Each structure stands twice: as structure tokens, then as C-alpha cells.
CSV table of C-alpha atoms and ligand atoms in Angstrom, one decimal:
chain,number,residue,atom,x,y,z
T,1,MET,CA,-1.2,36.1,19.3
T,2,LYS,CA,1.7,34.6,21.2
T,3,ARG,CA,3.9,35.2,18.2
T,4,VAL,CA,3.0,38.9,18.0
T,5,GLN,CA,3.8,39.3,21.7
T,6,GLN,CA,7.2,37.7,21.2
T,7,GLN,CA,8.0,40.0,18.3
T,8,TRP,CA,7.2,43.0,20.4
T,9,ARG,CA,9.4,41.7,23.2
T,10,VAL,CA,12.4,41.3,20.8
T,11,PHE,CA,11.8,44.7,19.4
T,12,LEU,CA,11.8,46.3,22.9
T,13,VAL,CA,14.9,44.4,24.0
T,14,LEU,CA,16.8,45.5,20.9
T,15,LEU,CA,15.7,49.1,21.5
T,16,ILE,CA,17.1,49.2,25.1
T,17,PRO,CA,20.8,48.8,24.1
T,18,LEU,CA,20.4,51.3,21.3
T,19,ALA,CA,18.8,53.8,23.8
T,20,LEU,CA,21.6,53.1,26.3
T,21,PHE,CA,24.2,53.7,23.6
T,22,PHE,CA,22.7,57.0,22.6
T,23,ALA,CA,22.2,58.0,26.3
T,24,VAL,CA,25.8,57.3,27.2
T,25,GLY,CA,27.1,58.9,24.0
T,26,GLY,CA,25.0,62.0,24.7
T,27,ILE,CA,26.3,62.3,28.3
T,28,VAL,CA,29.9,61.9,27.2
T,29,PHE,CA,29.6,64.6,24.5
T,30,LEU,CA,27.5,67.0,26.6
T,31,PHE,CA,29.9,67.0,29.5
T,32,PRO,CA,33.5,68.0,28.8
T,33,HIS,CA,36.1,65.4,29.8
T,34,GLU,CA,39.7,64.5,29.1
T,35,ASP,CA,40.0,63.1,25.5
T,36,VAL,CA,41.1,59.6,26.8
T,37,LEU,CA,38.3,59.4,29.3
T,38,HIS,CA,36.0,60.6,26.5
T,39,LEU,CA,37.1,57.8,24.2
T,40,VAL,CA,37.0,55.1,26.9
T,41,SER,CA,33.5,56.0,28.1
T,42,PHE,CA,32.4,56.0,24.5
T,43,LEU,CA,34.0,52.6,23.8
T,44,ALA,CA,32.5,51.2,27.0
T,45,ALA,CA,29.1,52.3,26.0
T,46,LEU,CA,29.6,50.8,22.6
T,47,LEU,CA,30.8,47.5,24.0
T,48,LEU,CA,28.0,47.3,26.5
T,49,SER,CA,25.4,47.9,23.8
T,50,LEU,CA,27.1,45.4,21.5
T,51,ALA,CA,27.1,42.8,24.3
T,52,ILE,CA,23.5,43.4,25.0
T,53,GLN,CA,22.7,43.1,21.3
T,54,VAL,CA,24.7,39.8,21.0
T,55,ALA,CA,22.9,38.4,24.0
T,56,VAL,CA,19.5,39.4,22.6
T,57,PHE,CA,20.4,38.0,19.3
T,58,GLN,CA,21.5,34.7,20.9
T,59,ARG,CA,18.5,34.5,23.2
T,60,HIS,CA,15.7,35.5,20.9
T,61,LEU,CA,16.7,35.8,17.3
T,62,LEU,CA,19.1,32.9,16.9
T,63,PRO,CA,16.6,30.3,18.2
T,64,ASN,CA,14.0,31.9,16.0
T,65,ALA,CA,16.3,31.7,13.0
T,66,VAL,CA,17.2,28.0,13.8
T,67,ALA,CA,13.5,27.2,14.2
T,68,LEU,CA,12.7,28.9,10.9
T,69,LEU,CA,15.4,26.9,9.2
T,70,LYS,CA,14.0,23.7,10.7
T,71,PHE,CA,10.5,24.7,9.7
T,72,LYS,CA,11.6,25.3,6.2
T,73,GLN,CA,13.3,21.9,6.1
T,74,ILE,CA,10.2,20.2,7.4
T,75,VAL,CA,8.0,22.0,4.8
T,76,ALA,CA,10.5,21.0,2.1
T,77,GLU,CA,10.4,17.4,3.3
T,78,GLN,CA,6.6,17.5,3.5
T,79,ASP,CA,6.5,18.8,-0.1
T,80,ARG,CA,8.8,15.9,-1.2
T,81,GLY,CA,6.5,13.5,0.8
T,82,ALA,CA,3.4,14.9,-0.9
T,83,GLN,CA,4.9,14.6,-4.3
T,84,LEU,CA,5.9,11.0,-3.6
T,85,LEU,CA,2.4,10.3,-2.4
T,86,VAL,CA,0.9,11.7,-5.5
T,87,ARG,CA,3.2,9.7,-7.6
T,88,ARG,CA,2.5,6.5,-5.6
T,89,ASP,CA,-1.2,7.2,-5.9
T,90,LEU,CA,-0.9,7.4,-9.6
T,91,GLU,CA,1.1,4.2,-9.7
T,92,LEU,CA,-1.5,2.4,-7.6
T,93,THR,CA,-4.3,3.7,-9.7
T,94,ARG,CA,-2.5,2.4,-12.8
T,95,ALA,CA,-1.7,-0.9,-11.2
T,96,ASN,CA,-5.3,-1.2,-10.1
T,97,GLU,CA,-6.5,-0.6,-13.6
T,98,ARG,CA,-4.1,-3.2,-14.9
T,99,LEU,CA,-5.4,-5.7,-12.3
T,100,ARG,CA,-9.0,-4.9,-13.2
T,101,ASN,CA,-8.2,-5.5,-16.9
T,102,LEU,CA,-6.4,-8.8,-16.1
T,103,ASP,CA,-9.3,-9.8,-13.9
T,104,GLU,CA,-11.7,-9.2,-16.8
T,105,VAL,CA,-9.5,-11.1,-19.1
T,106,LYS,CA,-9.4,-14.0,-16.6
T,107,SER,CA,-13.1,-13.8,-16.1
T,108,SER,CA,-13.9,-14.0,-19.8
T,109,PHE,CA,-11.3,-16.7,-20.2
T,110,ILE,CA,-13.0,-18.9,-17.5
T,111,SER,CA,-16.3,-18.1,-19.0
T,112,VAL,CA,-15.3,-19.0,-22.5
T,113,VAL,CA,-13.5,-22.2,-21.5
T,114,ALA,CA,-16.3,-23.3,-19.2
T,115,HIS,CA,-18.9,-22.7,-21.9
T,116,GLN,CA,-16.8,-24.4,-24.5
T,117,LEU,CA,-16.4,-27.4,-22.2
T,118,ARG,CA,-20.1,-27.6,-21.2
T,119,THR,CA,-21.3,-28.4,-24.7
T,120,PRO,CA,-19.0,-31.4,-25.4
T,121,LEU,CA,-19.5,-32.6,-21.9
T,122,SER,CA,-23.3,-32.6,-22.3
T,123,GLY,CA,-22.8,-34.4,-25.6
T,124,ILE,CA,-20.7,-37.1,-23.9
T,125,LYS,CA,-23.4,-37.4,-21.2
T,126,TRP,CA,-26.1,-37.9,-23.7
T,127,THR,CA,-24.1,-40.5,-25.6
T,128,LEU,CA,-23.2,-42.4,-22.5
T,129,ASN,CA,-26.8,-42.3,-21.4
T,130,LEU,CA,-27.9,-43.9,-24.7
T,131,LEU,CA,-25.2,-46.6,-24.3
T,132,LEU,CA,-26.1,-47.3,-20.7
T,133,LYS,CA,-29.8,-47.6,-21.5
T,134,GLY,CA,-29.0,-50.2,-24.1
T,135,ASP,CA,-30.4,-48.1,-27.0
T,136,LEU,CA,-27.3,-48.8,-29.1
T,137,GLY,CA,-27.2,-52.5,-28.3
T,138,ALA,CA,-26.8,-54.8,-25.3
T,139,LEU,CA,-23.8,-54.4,-23.1
T,140,SER,CA,-22.0,-56.9,-21.0
T,141,PRO,CA,-22.1,-56.3,-17.2
T,142,GLU,CA,-18.4,-55.3,-17.3
T,143,GLN,CA,-19.0,-52.8,-20.1
T,144,GLN,CA,-21.9,-51.4,-18.2
T,145,THR,CA,-19.7,-50.9,-15.0
T,146,PHE,CA,-17.0,-49.1,-16.9
T,147,LEU,CA,-19.4,-47.0,-18.8
T,148,PHE,CA,-21.2,-46.0,-15.6
T,149,LYS,CA,-17.9,-44.9,-14.1
T,150,ALA,CA,-17.3,-42.8,-17.2
T,151,TYR,CA,-20.8,-41.4,-16.9
T,152,GLU,CA,-20.2,-40.4,-13.2
T,153,SER,CA,-16.8,-38.8,-14.0
T,154,ASN,CA,-18.4,-36.9,-16.8
T,155,ASP,CA,-21.1,-35.7,-14.4
T,156,ARG,CA,-18.5,-34.5,-11.9
T,157,MET,CA,-16.8,-32.6,-14.7
T,158,ILE,CA,-20.1,-30.9,-15.6
T,159,ALA,CA,-20.6,-30.0,-11.9
T,160,LEU,CA,-17.1,-28.5,-11.7
T,161,VAL,CA,-17.6,-26.5,-14.9
T,162,ASN,CA,-20.9,-25.2,-13.5
T,163,ASP,CA,-19.3,-24.3,-10.2
T,164,MET,CA,-16.6,-22.4,-12.1
T,165,LEU,CA,-19.2,-20.5,-14.1
T,166,GLY,CA,-21.2,-19.9,-11.0
T,167,ALA,CA,-18.2,-18.5,-9.0
T,168,ASP,CA,-17.2,-16.3,-12.0
T,169,ARG,CA,-20.7,-14.9,-12.4
T,170,ILE,CA,-20.8,-14.1,-8.7
T,171,GLU,CA,-17.4,-12.3,-8.8
T,172,SER,CA,-18.2,-10.3,-11.9
T,173,GLY,CA,-21.7,-9.5,-10.5
T,174,LYS,CA,-23.4,-11.0,-13.5
T,175,ILE,CA,-26.1,-12.9,-11.7
T,176,ARG,CA,-29.5,-11.3,-12.0
T,177,TYR,CA,-31.7,-12.1,-9.0
T,178,ARG,CA,-35.5,-12.3,-9.6
T,179,PHE,CA,-36.9,-12.0,-6.1
T,180,ALA,CA,-40.5,-13.2,-5.6
T,181,PRO,CA,-42.7,-14.8,-3.0
T,182,LEU,CA,-41.5,-18.4,-2.8
T,183,SER,CA,-42.7,-21.6,-1.0
T,184,LEU,CA,-39.5,-23.2,0.4
T,185,LEU,CA,-41.4,-26.5,0.9
T,186,GLU,CA,-41.8,-26.9,-2.8
T,187,VAL,CA,-38.2,-26.3,-3.5
T,188,ILE,CA,-37.1,-28.6,-0.7
T,189,ASP,CA,-39.3,-31.4,-2.0
T,190,ALA,CA,-37.9,-31.1,-5.5
T,191,VAL,CA,-34.3,-31.1,-4.3
T,192,LEU,CA,-34.8,-34.1,-2.0
T,193,PHE,CA,-36.4,-36.0,-4.8
T,194,GLU,CA,-33.4,-35.3,-7.0
T,195,LEU,CA,-30.9,-36.3,-4.4
T,196,SER,CA,-32.5,-39.5,-3.2
T,197,PRO,CA,-30.5,-41.7,-5.7
T,198,ALA,CA,-27.2,-40.3,-4.4
T,199,ALA,CA,-28.3,-40.7,-0.8
T,200,SER,CA,-29.4,-44.3,-1.2
T,201,ALA,CA,-26.3,-45.2,-3.2
T,202,LYS,CA,-24.2,-44.0,-0.2
T,203,GLY,CA,-26.6,-45.6,2.3
T,204,VAL,CA,-27.4,-42.2,3.9
T,205,THR,CA,-31.0,-41.5,5.2
T,206,VAL,CA,-32.2,-38.0,4.6
T,207,GLN,CA,-35.0,-36.9,6.9
T,208,PHE,CA,-37.1,-33.8,6.5
T,209,ALA,CA,-38.8,-32.7,9.7
T,210,LYS,CA,-41.9,-31.1,8.2
T,211,TYR,CA,-42.8,-27.7,9.5
T,212,PRO,CA,-46.0,-28.2,11.6
T,213,GLU,CA,-48.1,-25.2,10.5
T,214,GLY,CA,-48.3,-23.2,7.3
T,215,LEU,CA,-44.7,-22.0,6.6
T,216,PRO,CA,-44.6,-18.3,5.5
T,217,LEU,CA,-43.5,-17.6,2.0
T,218,VAL,CA,-40.0,-16.2,1.7
T,219,ARG,CA,-38.7,-13.5,-0.6
T,220,ALA,CA,-36.3,-15.3,-2.8
T,221,ASP,CA,-35.0,-16.3,-6.3
T,222,ALA,CA,-36.3,-19.9,-6.7
T,223,GLU,CA,-33.4,-21.0,-8.9
T,224,GLN,CA,-30.7,-19.6,-6.6
T,225,ILE,CA,-32.2,-20.9,-3.4
T,226,ARG,CA,-32.5,-24.3,-5.0
T,227,ALA,CA,-28.8,-24.2,-5.7
T,228,VAL,CA,-28.1,-23.4,-2.0
T,229,LEU,CA,-30.2,-26.3,-0.8
T,230,GLN,CA,-28.8,-28.6,-3.3
T,231,ASN,CA,-25.2,-27.7,-2.5
T,232,LEU,CA,-25.6,-28.0,1.3
T,233,LEU,CA,-27.6,-31.3,1.0
T,234,GLU,CA,-25.1,-32.8,-1.5
T,235,ASN,CA,-22.3,-31.9,0.9
T,236,ALA,CA,-24.1,-33.4,3.8
T,237,ILE,CA,-24.5,-36.7,1.9
T,238,LYS,CA,-21.1,-36.6,0.4
T,239,TYR,CA,-19.3,-36.1,3.7
T,240,SER,CA,-21.5,-38.6,5.6
T,241,ARG,CA,-20.4,-42.1,6.4
T,242,ALA,CA,-22.4,-45.1,5.1
T,243,GLY,CA,-25.4,-45.5,7.3
T,244,GLY,CA,-25.4,-41.9,8.4
T,245,THR,CA,-28.4,-39.6,8.7
T,246,VAL,CA,-29.0,-36.1,7.4
T,247,LEU,CA,-31.7,-34.1,9.0
T,248,LEU,CA,-33.3,-31.0,7.5
T,249,THR,CA,-35.5,-28.8,9.7
T,250,LEU,CA,-37.2,-25.4,9.2
T,251,ALA,CA,-38.1,-22.8,11.8
T,252,ALA,CA,-40.0,-19.6,11.0
T,253,GLY,CA,-39.7,-16.3,12.8
T,254,ARG,CA,-41.5,-13.1,12.1
T,255,GLU,CA,-38.8,-11.8,9.8
T,256,GLU,CA,-37.0,-14.9,8.5
T,257,VAL,CA,-37.1,-18.6,8.0
T,258,THR,CA,-34.1,-20.6,9.2
T,259,VAL,CA,-33.1,-23.8,7.4
T,260,THR,CA,-31.0,-26.3,9.3
T,261,ILE,CA,-29.1,-29.1,7.7
T,262,LYS,CA,-27.4,-31.5,10.1
T,263,ASP,CA,-25.3,-34.5,9.4
T,264,ASP,CA,-23.3,-36.9,11.5
T,265,GLY,CA,-20.4,-37.2,9.0
T,266,ILE,CA,-16.7,-36.4,9.1
T,267,GLY,CA,-17.1,-32.8,10.4
T,268,ILE,CA,-14.7,-30.0,9.8
T,269,PRO,CA,-11.4,-29.7,11.8
T,270,ARG,CA,-11.5,-26.7,14.2
T,271,GLU,CA,-8.4,-24.9,12.9
T,272,GLN,CA,-9.8,-25.0,9.3
T,273,GLN,CA,-13.3,-23.8,10.0
T,274,LYS,CA,-12.5,-20.1,9.4
T,275,SER,CA,-11.6,-20.8,5.8
T,276,ILE,CA,-14.6,-22.9,4.9
T,277,PHE,CA,-16.4,-20.3,2.8
T,278,GLU,CA,-13.3,-19.3,0.9
T,279,ARG,CA,-12.9,-20.0,-2.8
T,280,PHE,CA,-11.3,-23.4,-3.6
T,281,PHE,CA,-10.9,-24.3,0.1
T,282,ARG,CA,-11.2,-27.9,1.0
T,283,ALA,CA,-10.6,-29.2,4.5
T,284,SER,CA,-7.8,-31.8,4.8
T,285,ASN,CA,-10.2,-34.6,6.1
T,286,ALA,CA,-12.6,-34.0,3.2
T,287,VAL,CA,-9.8,-34.3,0.6
T,288,LYS,CA,-8.9,-37.7,2.1
T,289,VAL,CA,-12.4,-39.2,1.9
T,290,GLU,CA,-13.6,-37.4,-1.2
T,291,THR,CA,-10.9,-36.6,-3.8
T,292,GLU,CA,-13.4,-34.9,-6.1
T,293,GLY,CA,-14.6,-31.4,-5.3
T,294,SER,CA,-14.0,-27.8,-6.4
T,295,GLY,CA,-14.2,-26.0,-3.0
T,296,LEU,CA,-16.4,-23.5,-4.8
T,297,GLY,CA,-19.8,-24.7,-3.5
T,298,LEU,CA,-19.9,-23.0,-0.2
T,299,PHE,CA,-18.4,-19.8,-1.6
T,300,ILE,CA,-21.3,-19.6,-4.1
T,301,VAL,CA,-23.8,-20.6,-1.4
T,302,LYS,CA,-22.7,-17.8,1.0
T,303,SER,CA,-22.9,-15.2,-1.7
T,304,ILE,CA,-26.4,-16.3,-2.7
T,305,VAL,CA,-27.7,-16.3,0.9
T,306,GLU,CA,-26.2,-12.9,1.6
T,307,LYS,CA,-27.6,-11.5,-1.7
T,308,HIS,CA,-31.1,-12.5,-0.3
T,309,GLY,CA,-30.4,-10.6,2.9
T,310,GLY,CA,-29.9,-13.8,4.9
T,311,ARG,CA,-27.1,-15.2,7.0
T,312,ILE,CA,-25.2,-18.5,6.9
T,313,TRP,CA,-23.1,-20.2,9.6
T,314,PHE,CA,-22.3,-23.6,10.9
T,315,GLU,CA,-21.3,-25.6,14.0
T,316,SER,CA,-19.0,-28.6,13.7
T,317,GLU,CA,-16.8,-31.0,15.6
T,318,GLU,CA,-14.4,-33.1,13.6
T,319,GLY,CA,-15.6,-36.7,13.3
T,320,ARG,CA,-19.1,-35.8,14.6
T,321,GLY,CA,-20.7,-34.0,11.7
T,322,VAL,CA,-21.7,-30.5,10.7
T,323,THR,CA,-24.8,-28.4,11.2
T,324,PHE,CA,-25.3,-25.7,8.6
T,325,TYR,CA,-27.8,-22.9,9.2
T,326,PHE,CA,-29.1,-20.3,6.8
T,327,THR,CA,-31.8,-17.8,6.8
T,328,VAL,CA,-34.1,-16.4,4.1
T,329,PRO,CA,-36.2,-13.2,4.7
T,330,VAL,CA,-40.0,-13.8,5.0
T,331,ASP,CA,-42.0,-12.2,2.2
T,332,THR,CA,-43.9,-9.5,4.0
T,333,THR,CA,-45.9,-8.4,0.9
T,334,SER,CA,-47.8,-11.6,0.2
T,335,ALA,CA,-51.4,-12.1,1.4
T,336,GLN,CA,-50.7,-15.6,2.7
T,337,ASN,CA,-48.0,-14.4,5.1
T,338,LYS,CA,-50.3,-11.7,6.5
T,339,LYS,CA,-52.5,-14.6,7.7
T,340,THR,CA,-49.8,-17.0,8.8
T,341,VAL,CA,-47.0,-14.9,10.3
Y,401,LIG,P1,-16.4,-29.2,-2.2
Y,401,LIG,O1,-17.5,-30.0,-1.4
Y,401,LIG,O2,-16.6,-29.3,-3.7
Y,401,LIG,O3,-15.1,-29.5,-1.7
Y,401,LIG,P2,-17.6,-26.9,-1.0
Y,401,LIG,O4,-17.3,-25.5,-1.2
Y,401,LIG,O5,-19.0,-27.4,-1.1
Y,401,LIG,O6,-16.6,-27.7,-1.9
Y,401,LIG,O7,-17.1,-27.2,0.5
Y,401,LIG,C1,-15.9,-26.7,0.9
Y,401,LIG,C2,-15.3,-27.6,2.0
Y,401,LIG,O8,-16.1,-27.5,3.2
Y,401,LIG,C3,-15.3,-29.1,1.7
Y,401,LIG,O9,-14.2,-29.5,0.9
Y,401,LIG,C4,-15.3,-29.7,3.1
Y,401,LIG,O10,-14.0,-29.7,3.6
Y,401,LIG,C5,-16.1,-28.7,3.9
Y,401,LIG,N1,-17.5,-29.2,4.0
Y,401,LIG,C6,-18.6,-28.7,3.5
Y,401,LIG,N2,-19.7,-29.3,3.9
Y,401,LIG,C7,-19.3,-30.3,4.7
Y,401,LIG,C8,-20.0,-31.3,5.5
Y,401,LIG,N3,-21.3,-31.4,5.4
Y,401,LIG,N4,-19.3,-32.1,6.3
Y,401,LIG,C9,-17.9,-32.0,6.3
Y,401,LIG,N5,-17.2,-31.0,5.6
Y,401,LIG,C10,-17.9,-30.2,4.8
């Protein structure tokens, strides 16, 4: 609208000097004068009209022409920018594709290597077990001690390979969850039973504060939740000092059950707490007391808990222990929960 008005104004302003020129010219020709006066009047009218035209041109048309030129330059630059963006977009898409392919190659490499390692490691475990049990002949105490060390190292290697496979399956989304109503108490009992040799070997007491009333069933994948509990409890024992205590408690709400695992071990340094769920991360104090460890356990645990629709977090002070919390959704479909929740 404003643009149309401006064009009209320019048109009118250009018309005025033309009209003036013709008016003066007409007067000069209509009325007889001396020839010189005639010519001077005519030139004066011509100059005046030219001056007005130049002024109009400078005031209205020149800025418009400059603006138009600038506008054209901006449009050309934008065109170049757009072309560059399209090219970059294409390059990024290609780079992304290459990265995805590389990631797949890495994934299958880890998977193949880990699977290939698992079979001989299991074989070694089986053989060492036979030797340690004395099935292949009696062993001297010294031989037994060394074989037991080999057995433990082999076990750690198996755990590492399993962690690598677990993390890889999580990243590639290969894990299939089978959610069903689950009694957490049964899983906890089984895990505590399995970990009791490790706890007593380290002189750590694991206490389970039983939930007073019927605990609601949760909606979970038994095998995966078992892995979560095992990982957190193993860590609590591993990073406790001899004579320490690990306390496991449960609390049930209407929508979720909260599991708490508290230890009084080495704790996590404050400045490193933000990285604790990252892949391969191990805190500096943990590396000092426990050289073995993949730093994959908590990454796997977090992913499993979140896949269940739960949350995981912790509180810690270095030197005073860690308390891990995680939640699992209550199974609202089962008949038992309708009575207890
Ligand atoms: P790993 O135990 O094999 O190192 P995790 O992923 O299970 O790997 O744990 C990552 C890091 O988190 C550990 O290296 C340690 O620094 C810290 N951490 C986990 N649990 C505890 C704990 N209960 N007490 C102290 N530090 C812990």
C-alpha cells in the first residue's frame, strides 16, 4: 500500500516540472517578445524544469534505485546461502549415513568378538572348575591358590564381555523386553543368595529390610530387572570397605515401587557425579581401590530402568557411601495389586 502511494507521489512530482516547462514554453510562444528574451525565457524554463527533475530524481528515484540494487544483492547473497545450505545438508546427510554404517560395523565387530570370546572363556571356566574341585587329581594349596586367581580373572573377563554385549545390544536397540507382572521380592531373594559369597569374602553385611505388607507386583522384565539389582548390589559390595554394610529397602506407592540400595563405602567425588551413568566412566577413587571394571554397568542399568518407565538417581558424599534409588511401575492389571494397592 505504502509502496503504491510512493509511486504516485513520484509520478506527480515528475509531472509538475513537465507541466511547468510546457506552461512557460506556451506563454513565451503565445506572447510576442524580442528574440533574445524569447530564447532566455525558454532556456530558463528548461533549466528550471531540469533542476526540478534532477532534484526529484535524487530525492525519490536515486534512493529507490540504490535500494533496489542492494535488494538485488541481498537476494543474490541469499540465493548463494541457500545453495550452500543445500550442499551442506547433502554433505551432512552423507556423513551421517557413513557414520551409521561405521556404527553398524563397530556394533557387529563388538558383537562377533564378544561372542567369539565368550565360548572359550566359558570353556576355561569349566576346566578351571574341574581342576579346583579336584576332579582331575589332588592339588597342592599353592596350586589351588593360583588356580583360584585364574578362575577369578576369567570370571571378570566373562563379566566384561557380557557388559560389552549388553551395552551394544542397548545401543543398537536389539533388546526385546518381555513385560509381565513380577514379584520383586523373588528376584531380590535370588540375587542376594547369589551375591552372598562375594559379600562375605569382602566382609560386607548385606541387609534387606523386608517390606512389611504385601508388596504390589511390578510390571517388568524379570531378567532385565535382575540385571539391574545385581549390578547395583555388586557395585555396593565392590565399593564398600571391609566390615561395611549394604542396606536394601523397598517402598511402594500407588504407581511405582522404589528400590533403595545404600552403602557406606568410598562414595563418588562430587565433581564426577554428573558423568556416572556415561559409558566407560569410572570415578578416580573407584579406579584406585578396584582396578577391574568396565564402567558399563550403570549405563546399562539406567537404560533398563528407563525402558521400564522408571527413574534412577543417587545421592553420595565421597568417603561416606552412595545411596542409589530406582523405581519400577506397579502392575495395575494384576488381580493381586487391586487388593493390595
Ligand atoms: P564399574 O563398576 O565396572 O566401574 P559401573 O558402570 O557399574 O562400572 O559404575 C561406574 C562407576 O560408578 C564406578 O566405576 C564407580 O566410580 C561409580 N560407582 C558405582 N557404584 C558405586 C558405589 N556403590 N560406590 C561408589 N562408586 C560407585
